Amino acid sequence: MAQDDTNTDLQETALNGLHRALGAKMVPFAGYDMPVQYGLGVMKEHLHTRAHAGLFDVSHMGQVVLRGDGLDDALEHLVPVDVAGLPVDRQRYGFLMNAEGGIEDDLMIARCADHLFIVVNAACKSADIALLRAALEPKDITVEVLDRALIALQGPSAEDVLAELAPEVRAMRFMDVATVTLDGAEAWVSRSGYTGEDGYEISVPNAAADALAKRLLSDDRVEAIGLGARDSLRLEAGLCLYGSDIDSTTSPVEAGLTWAMGKRRRADGGFIGADIVQAQLADGVARKRVGLRPEGRAPMRAGVLLFDAAEGGAQVGEVTSGGFGPTVGGPVAMGYVAVESAATDTRLWGEVRGKRMAVDVVSLPFVPNGFKR
């Protein structure tokens, strides 16, 4: 959920040695040395995750614990989601807002017994942590940045694989969180992920990460999966990539993310940028995020301009994410288009290398999700 970083002074996750031992192709990513693919290649890694289970290293993400009296109210000023109503051992998707109604980052918020645990994007974590400290520490709320590994086990076999180490994970529902022991280590587990498949995200001490990852990979149903397949999986699932599909200039209304806000927050506001977001909820927006299915086999990637006619006509939008969908068996994309062109089955044209190609607006996701409700 972060963008490439060409800085050569790269950080390494606790699993860097394992990635190299597995023959991963390593690339700079959000300031980290990360695996983009392994020997199977992106296509087979993608399909294996959909059919069985994939193991992802997402330790580059930021993990933060928040503690203190008045925490819920203070955090609700920064995020437009219902923090106060979040039960213990549950988590919610949310986003940090700016005064213009834009999204500074998207994140996960989990309620533990005496604190909130949040996970933010790697490319944004320094800015996010500075924002949180500036807003919360003057209110005597502690912002503790953790140095832990984070791995994701995703796919229809994930429950069976993880339950061999901790049978209690079978009882977890989508967006539940729990503390369990995995291979002798205390693990903070959420039943969630970024693939559209059932699965778990697992935070463990760095010292325990290598042994746990090897234990999971020893199961024939599990393969190591790189960032390439992570991106194609989340695109098929219709999930946003921060910096591409959402950013500081994109509102939750334009992005189609108001489902995450909850009725109380939409009505009452009280968050940064609420005046703009509430006006958009009432009056509508000029553009919307949509799914796109290019005709033929050629992908339409980020930056492709969209028009309302094969020749001439007006530009009505732009692709923000696009590529080949291995499960779909053809190209898929997302982008923003004028509301007049956002209805499902609207035919548009994307300009690829000077030639306009047909593309249809479709509903999201491209692949039905496999979450355990």
Short mmCIF file of C-alpha atoms in Angstrom, two decimals:
data_model
loop_
_atom_site.label_atom_id
_atom_site.label_comp_id
_atom_site.label_asym_id
_atom_site.label_seq_id
_atom_site.Cartn_x
_atom_site.Cartn_y
_atom_site.Cartn_z
CA MET A 1 0.00 0.00 0.00
CA ALA A 2 2.82 2.32 -0.67
CA GLN A 3 4.67 3.64 -3.66
CA ASP A 4 8.16 2.97 -4.97
CA ASP A 5 11.10 4.84 -3.47
CA THR A 6 14.37 5.16 -5.38
CA ASN A 7 16.44 6.03 -2.30
CA THR A 8 19.44 3.67 -2.19
CA ASP A 9 19.72 3.91 1.62
CA LEU A 10 17.11 1.22 2.15
CA GLN A 11 15.81 -0.24 5.37
CA GLU A 12 15.42 -4.01 5.75
CA THR A 13 12.64 -5.97 7.41
CA ALA A 14 13.36 -8.86 9.79
CA LEU A 15 12.62 -11.25 6.90
CA ASN A 16 15.12 -9.77 4.44
CA GLY A 17 17.47 -12.74 4.73
CA LEU A 18 14.63 -15.18 4.18
CA HIS A 19 13.49 -13.35 1.05
CA ARG A 20 16.97 -13.61 -0.40
CA ALA A 21 17.30 -17.27 0.58
CA LEU A 22 14.03 -17.92 -1.26
CA GLY A 23 15.41 -16.28 -4.41
CA ALA A 24 13.23 -13.19 -4.32
CA LYS A 25 13.72 -10.34 -6.77
CA MET A 26 14.25 -7.36 -4.45
CA VAL A 27 13.26 -3.78 -5.26
CA PRO A 28 13.23 -0.42 -3.44
CA PHE A 29 9.73 0.13 -2.06
CA ALA A 30 8.69 2.95 0.31
CA GLY A 31 12.25 3.19 1.59
CA TYR A 32 12.62 -0.56 2.16
CA ASP A 33 14.35 -3.43 0.35
CA MET A 34 11.32 -5.56 -0.50
CA PRO A 35 10.49 -8.68 -2.56
CA VAL A 36 8.50 -7.96 -5.71
CA GLN A 37 8.32 -11.64 -6.73
CA TYR A 38 9.81 -15.07 -6.11
CA GLY A 39 10.53 -18.00 -8.40
CA LEU A 40 6.89 -18.68 -9.24
CA GLY A 41 6.48 -15.23 -10.78
CA VAL A 42 3.68 -12.74 -10.26
CA MET A 43 0.99 -14.62 -12.21
CA LYS A 44 1.42 -17.95 -10.40
CA GLU A 45 1.84 -16.24 -7.02
CA HIS A 46 -1.45 -14.43 -7.58
CA LEU A 47 -3.32 -17.58 -8.61
CA HIS A 48 -1.82 -19.62 -5.76
CA THR A 49 -3.10 -17.09 -3.23
CA ARG A 50 -6.60 -17.22 -4.73
CA ALA A 51 -6.58 -21.05 -4.69
CA HIS A 52 -4.61 -21.86 -1.53
CA ALA A 53 -2.63 -19.45 0.68
CA GLY A 54 0.08 -16.83 0.25
CA LEU A 55 2.47 -15.38 2.82
CA PHE A 56 3.33 -11.67 2.50
CA ASP A 57 5.92 -9.62 4.37
CA VAL A 58 4.30 -6.28 5.20
CA SER A 59 6.70 -5.31 7.98
CA HIS A 60 7.44 -2.02 6.21
CA MET A 61 4.06 -0.74 7.39
CA GLY A 62 3.91 1.41 10.53
CA GLN A 63 2.59 -0.14 13.75
CA VAL A 64 1.55 2.26 16.51
CA VAL A 65 -0.06 1.91 19.96
CA LEU A 66 -2.17 4.79 21.35
CA ARG A 67 -3.00 5.06 25.07
CA GLY A 68 -4.64 7.65 27.30
CA ASP A 69 -7.85 9.12 28.66
CA GLY A 70 -10.04 10.78 26.07
CA LEU A 71 -8.36 8.86 23.25
CA ASP A 72 -11.55 8.08 21.33
CA ASP A 73 -12.68 11.69 21.13
CA ALA A 74 -9.20 12.91 20.25
CA LEU A 75 -8.75 10.37 17.44
CA GLU A 76 -12.24 11.04 16.08
CA HIS A 77 -11.11 14.60 15.38
CA LEU A 78 -8.50 13.16 12.98
CA VAL A 79 -10.52 10.31 11.41
CA PRO A 80 -14.16 10.38 10.21
CA VAL A 81 -14.91 6.85 11.46
CA ASP A 82 -16.67 5.65 14.61
CA VAL A 83 -13.83 5.02 17.05
CA ALA A 84 -15.96 5.33 20.19
CA GLY A 85 -18.28 2.56 19.00
CA LEU A 86 -15.46 0.14 18.19
CA PRO A 87 -15.75 -2.91 20.50
CA VAL A 88 -12.79 -4.61 22.17
CA ASP A 89 -11.17 -7.21 19.90
CA ARG A 90 -12.50 -5.59 16.71
CA GLN A 91 -10.90 -3.33 14.12
CA ARG A 92 -12.08 -0.80 11.55
CA TYR A 93 -10.75 0.67 8.34
CA GLY A 94 -10.32 4.43 8.44
CA PHE A 95 -8.39 7.41 7.10
CA LEU A 96 -6.62 10.49 8.39
CA MET A 97 -8.14 13.68 7.01
CA ASN A 98 -6.98 17.17 6.06
CA ALA A 99 -8.79 20.50 6.17
CA GLU A 100 -9.66 20.30 2.46
CA GLY A 101 -11.59 17.07 2.95
CA GLY A 102 -8.74 14.99 1.48
CA ILE A 103 -7.29 11.72 2.72
CA GLU A 104 -3.80 11.99 4.24
CA ASP A 105 -3.52 8.21 4.62
CA ASP A 106 -5.70 5.16 5.11
CA LEU A 107 -5.17 2.89 8.10
CA MET A 108 -6.54 0.12 10.29
CA ILE A 109 -7.68 0.84 13.86
CA ALA A 110 -7.97 -2.04 16.36
CA ARG A 111 -9.43 -1.91 19.87
CA CYS A 112 -7.43 -3.88 22.42
CA ALA A 113 -8.15 -4.13 26.16
CA ASP A 114 -6.46 -0.89 27.22
CA HIS A 115 -5.25 0.76 24.00
CA LEU A 116 -5.78 1.26 20.28
CA PHE A 117 -3.43 -0.43 17.82
CA ILE A 118 -3.16 1.19 14.40
CA VAL A 119 -1.36 0.21 11.21
CA VAL A 120 -0.44 2.90 8.68
CA ASN A 121 1.15 2.85 5.23
CA ALA A 122 4.92 2.63 4.93
CA ALA A 123 5.34 5.63 2.63
CA CYS A 124 3.22 7.81 4.93
CA LYS A 125 4.25 6.57 8.36
CA SER A 126 6.71 9.34 9.25
CA ALA A 127 4.13 12.01 8.38
CA ASP A 128 1.34 10.05 10.07
CA ILE A 129 3.29 9.63 13.30
CA ALA A 130 4.19 13.33 13.34
CA LEU A 131 0.51 14.21 12.80
CA LEU A 132 -0.62 11.86 15.58
CA ARG A 133 1.96 13.16 18.02
CA ALA A 134 1.16 16.79 17.30
CA ALA A 135 -2.56 16.20 17.80
CA LEU A 136 -2.59 13.67 20.64
CA GLU A 137 0.44 14.16 22.87
CA PRO A 138 -0.68 17.65 24.06
CA LYS A 139 -3.78 15.81 25.36
CA ASP A 140 -1.59 13.40 27.39
CA ILE A 141 -2.15 10.54 24.96
CA THR A 142 0.95 8.44 24.31
CA VAL A 143 1.94 7.55 20.76
CA GLU A 144 4.23 4.50 20.85
CA VAL A 145 5.84 3.46 17.57
CA LEU A 146 6.58 -0.26 17.55
CA ASP A 147 9.41 -2.19 15.92
CA ARG A 148 7.70 -5.49 15.11
CA ALA A 149 7.35 -7.70 12.08
CA LEU A 150 4.03 -7.88 10.24
CA ILE A 151 3.13 -10.75 7.95
CA ALA A 152 -0.10 -11.56 6.13
CA LEU A 153 -1.39 -15.07 5.47
CA GLN A 154 -4.07 -14.80 2.77
CA GLY A 155 -6.21 -17.23 0.83
CA PRO A 156 -8.93 -19.88 1.28
CA SER A 157 -6.51 -22.24 3.05
CA ALA A 158 -5.30 -19.59 5.52
CA GLU A 159 -7.65 -20.65 8.32
CA ASP A 160 -6.68 -24.31 8.15
CA VAL A 161 -2.97 -23.49 8.00
CA LEU A 162 -2.96 -21.04 10.91
CA ALA A 163 -5.32 -23.16 13.02
CA GLU A 164 -2.68 -25.89 13.14
CA LEU A 165 -0.61 -23.47 15.26
CA ALA A 166 -3.51 -21.80 17.13
CA PRO A 167 -6.91 -23.54 16.83
CA GLU A 168 -8.69 -20.52 18.33
CA VAL A 169 -8.22 -18.50 15.13
CA ARG A 170 -11.02 -20.53 13.51
CA ALA A 171 -13.58 -18.70 15.66
CA MET A 172 -12.43 -15.27 14.51
CA ARG A 173 -14.68 -13.35 12.10
CA PHE A 174 -13.67 -10.79 9.50
CA MET A 175 -12.16 -7.77 11.31
CA ASP A 176 -11.78 -9.59 14.65
CA VAL A 177 -8.47 -9.16 16.50
CA ALA A 178 -6.92 -11.47 19.08
CA THR A 179 -3.67 -12.21 20.90
CA VAL A 180 -2.55 -15.80 20.38
CA THR A 181 0.63 -17.83 20.67
CA LEU A 182 2.15 -18.87 17.33
CA ASP A 183 5.21 -21.09 17.30
CA GLY A 184 6.06 -19.93 20.85
CA ALA A 185 5.70 -16.20 20.13
CA GLU A 186 2.99 -13.77 21.27
CA ALA A 187 1.20 -12.68 18.11
CA TRP A 188 -1.40 -9.97 17.56
CA VAL A 189 -3.68 -11.36 14.88
CA SER A 190 -6.45 -9.70 12.85
CA ARG A 191 -8.70 -11.54 10.43
CA SER A 192 -8.28 -9.13 7.54
CA GLY A 193 -6.00 -8.39 4.62
CA TYR A 194 -5.45 -6.67 1.31
CA THR A 195 -6.30 -9.39 -1.20
CA GLY A 196 -10.09 -9.79 -0.99
CA GLU A 197 -9.50 -13.32 0.33
CA ASP A 198 -10.04 -14.66 3.82
CA GLY A 199 -6.87 -14.46 5.86
CA TYR A 200 -4.94 -12.98 8.74
CA GLU A 201 -2.45 -10.21 9.44
CA ILE A 202 0.02 -11.20 12.15
CA SER A 203 2.22 -8.86 14.20
CA VAL A 204 5.08 -10.60 16.02
CA PRO A 205 8.39 -9.57 17.60
CA ASN A 206 11.15 -9.25 15.01
CA ALA A 207 13.12 -12.03 16.68
CA ALA A 208 10.26 -14.48 16.13
CA ALA A 209 9.42 -13.53 12.53
CA ASP A 210 11.88 -15.71 10.65
CA ALA A 211 10.98 -18.93 12.48
CA LEU A 212 7.23 -18.29 12.18
CA ALA A 213 7.45 -17.48 8.46
CA LYS A 214 9.48 -20.66 7.84
CA ARG A 215 6.98 -22.70 9.83
CA LEU A 216 4.09 -21.38 7.75
CA LEU A 217 5.99 -21.83 4.48
CA SER A 218 6.72 -25.46 5.41
CA ASP A 219 3.04 -26.16 4.71
CA ASP A 220 2.56 -27.21 1.08
CA ARG A 221 -0.49 -24.96 0.83
CA VAL A 222 1.56 -21.80 1.47
CA GLU A 223 3.85 -19.94 -0.95
CA ALA A 224 5.83 -16.73 -0.42
CA ILE A 225 4.18 -13.89 -2.34
CA GLY A 226 5.77 -10.61 -3.42
CA LEU A 227 4.55 -7.07 -3.91
CA GLY A 228 3.70 -7.66 -7.58
CA ALA A 229 0.96 -10.17 -6.82
CA ARG A 230 -0.10 -8.16 -3.77
CA ASP A 231 -0.91 -5.30 -6.13
CA SER A 232 -2.80 -7.40 -8.68
CA LEU A 233 -4.76 -9.14 -5.91
CA ARG A 234 -5.86 -5.87 -4.27
CA LEU A 235 -6.78 -4.41 -7.67
CA GLU A 236 -9.05 -7.36 -8.48
CA ALA A 237 -10.56 -6.89 -5.01
CA GLY A 238 -11.30 -3.23 -5.80
CA LEU A 239 -9.14 -1.98 -2.91
CA CYS A 240 -7.45 1.42 -3.00
CA LEU A 241 -3.70 2.00 -3.14
CA TYR A 242 -2.73 5.14 -1.25
CA GLY A 243 -0.88 7.56 -3.51
CA SER A 244 -2.67 6.21 -6.58
CA ASP A 245 -6.41 5.70 -6.02
CA ILE A 246 -6.63 7.97 -2.98
CA ASP A 247 -4.45 10.83 -1.80
CA SER A 248 -4.55 14.19 -0.06
CA THR A 249 -6.67 15.65 -2.88
CA THR A 250 -9.25 12.83 -2.83
CA SER A 251 -12.28 12.87 -0.51
CA PRO A 252 -13.93 9.76 0.95
CA VAL A 253 -17.07 10.67 -1.01
CA GLU A 254 -15.26 10.78 -4.35
CA ALA A 255 -13.45 7.54 -3.52
CA GLY A 256 -16.65 5.69 -2.55
CA LEU A 257 -15.40 5.09 1.00
CA THR A 258 -18.21 6.67 3.02
CA TRP A 259 -19.31 3.15 4.08
CA ALA A 260 -16.34 3.26 6.48
CA MET A 261 -17.52 6.42 8.22
CA GLY A 262 -20.68 5.19 9.93
CA LYS A 263 -24.01 6.99 10.27
CA ARG A 264 -23.08 8.99 13.38
CA ARG A 265 -19.88 10.44 11.92
CA ARG A 266 -21.53 11.33 8.62
CA ALA A 267 -24.30 13.18 10.45
CA ASP A 268 -22.40 14.76 13.35
CA GLY A 269 -19.06 15.58 11.70
CA GLY A 270 -16.52 16.82 14.23
CA PHE A 271 -13.50 15.71 12.19
CA ILE A 272 -10.99 17.73 10.20
CA GLY A 273 -12.52 18.62 6.82
CA ALA A 274 -16.03 17.69 7.96
CA ASP A 275 -17.63 20.78 6.44
CA ILE A 276 -16.41 19.82 2.97
CA VAL A 277 -17.23 16.11 3.30
CA GLN A 278 -20.72 16.79 4.65
CA ALA A 279 -21.39 19.25 1.81
CA GLN A 280 -20.35 16.58 -0.69
CA LEU A 281 -22.62 14.04 1.00
CA ALA A 282 -25.51 16.48 0.68
CA ASP A 283 -24.83 17.95 -2.75
CA GLY A 284 -22.86 15.28 -4.55
CA VAL A 285 -19.40 15.34 -6.16
CA ALA A 286 -18.12 15.99 -9.66
CA ARG A 287 -16.17 12.75 -10.00
CA LYS A 288 -16.31 9.19 -8.68
CA ARG A 289 -13.97 6.21 -8.41
CA VAL A 290 -15.16 3.38 -10.66
CA GLY A 291 -14.11 -0.02 -11.89
CA LEU A 292 -12.99 -0.25 -15.51
CA ARG A 293 -12.74 -3.23 -17.90
CA PRO A 294 -10.69 -2.48 -21.01
CA GLU A 295 -11.78 -4.30 -24.14
CA GLY A 296 -9.25 -6.79 -25.47
CA ARG A 297 -6.06 -7.92 -23.74
CA ALA A 298 -4.02 -4.72 -23.41
CA PRO A 299 -3.95 -3.27 -19.87
CA MET A 300 -4.68 0.40 -19.21
CA ARG A 301 -2.29 1.55 -16.51
CA ALA A 302 -2.24 4.53 -14.19
CA GLY A 303 -2.21 7.84 -16.04
CA VAL A 304 -4.26 6.73 -19.06
CA LEU A 305 -6.73 9.50 -19.89
CA LEU A 306 -10.39 8.58 -20.44
CA PHE A 307 -12.67 10.17 -23.06
CA ASP A 308 -16.37 10.00 -23.87
CA ALA A 309 -15.84 9.34 -27.58
CA ALA A 310 -13.57 7.25 -29.80
CA GLU A 311 -12.55 10.41 -31.65
CA GLY A 312 -12.69 13.98 -30.39
CA GLY A 313 -15.05 14.24 -27.44
CA ALA A 314 -14.24 15.39 -23.91
CA GLN A 315 -11.81 14.02 -21.38
CA VAL A 316 -13.97 12.63 -18.56
CA GLY A 317 -11.46 10.91 -16.31
CA GLU A 318 -8.19 9.12 -15.71
CA VAL A 319 -7.02 5.64 -14.75
CA THR A 320 -5.39 5.50 -11.29
CA SER A 321 -4.56 1.76 -11.10
CA GLY A 322 -4.50 -0.80 -13.87
CA GLY A 323 -2.97 -4.04 -15.00
CA PHE A 324 -3.73 -7.63 -15.94
CA GLY A 325 -6.09 -9.50 -13.60
CA PRO A 326 -4.95 -13.14 -13.51
CA THR A 327 -8.17 -14.39 -11.88
CA VAL A 328 -10.35 -12.34 -14.21
CA GLY A 329 -8.28 -13.43 -17.19
CA GLY A 330 -8.00 -9.96 -18.69
CA PRO A 331 -7.11 -6.34 -17.98
CA VAL A 332 -8.73 -4.52 -15.05
CA ALA A 333 -8.42 -0.96 -13.82
CA MET A 334 -9.82 1.68 -11.50
CA GLY A 335 -10.02 5.40 -11.98
CA TYR A 336 -11.98 8.59 -11.49
CA VAL A 337 -14.57 9.73 -14.00
CA ALA A 338 -17.10 12.55 -14.14
CA VAL A 339 -20.34 11.53 -12.41
CA GLU A 340 -22.15 11.81 -15.74
CA SER A 341 -19.94 8.99 -17.03
CA ALA A 342 -19.86 6.87 -13.84
CA ALA A 343 -22.88 4.62 -14.39
CA THR A 344 -22.17 0.90 -14.80
CA ASP A 345 -21.91 -0.21 -18.47
CA THR A 346 -20.95 3.27 -19.69
CA ARG A 347 -18.59 2.91 -22.67
CA LEU A 348 -15.51 5.15 -22.51
CA TRP A 349 -12.23 5.27 -24.43
CA GLY A 350 -8.75 5.25 -22.92
CA GLU A 351 -5.87 6.79 -24.85
CA VAL A 352 -2.98 4.31 -24.98
CA ARG A 353 0.12 5.30 -26.99
CA GLY A 354 -1.90 7.77 -29.04
CA LYS A 355 -4.72 5.35 -29.86
CA ARG A 356 -8.11 5.28 -28.15
CA MET A 357 -9.24 1.87 -26.87
CA ALA A 358 -12.71 0.97 -25.60
CA VAL A 359 -13.21 0.52 -21.86
CA ASP A 360 -16.42 -0.08 -19.90
CA VAL A 361 -17.38 1.16 -16.44
CA VAL A 362 -18.10 -1.85 -14.22
CA SER A 363 -19.03 -2.47 -10.61
CA LEU A 364 -16.39 -3.35 -8.02
CA PRO A 365 -14.91 -5.70 -6.95
CA PHE A 366 -13.79 -7.64 -10.01
CA VAL A 367 -13.54 -10.84 -7.92
CA PRO A 368 -16.06 -11.61 -5.14
CA ASN A 369 -14.46 -11.40 -1.70
CA GLY A 370 -13.96 -14.45 0.49
CA PHE A 371 -14.19 -12.76 3.90
CA LYS A 372 -15.53 -14.83 6.81
CA ARG A 373 -18.54 -12.89 8.05
#
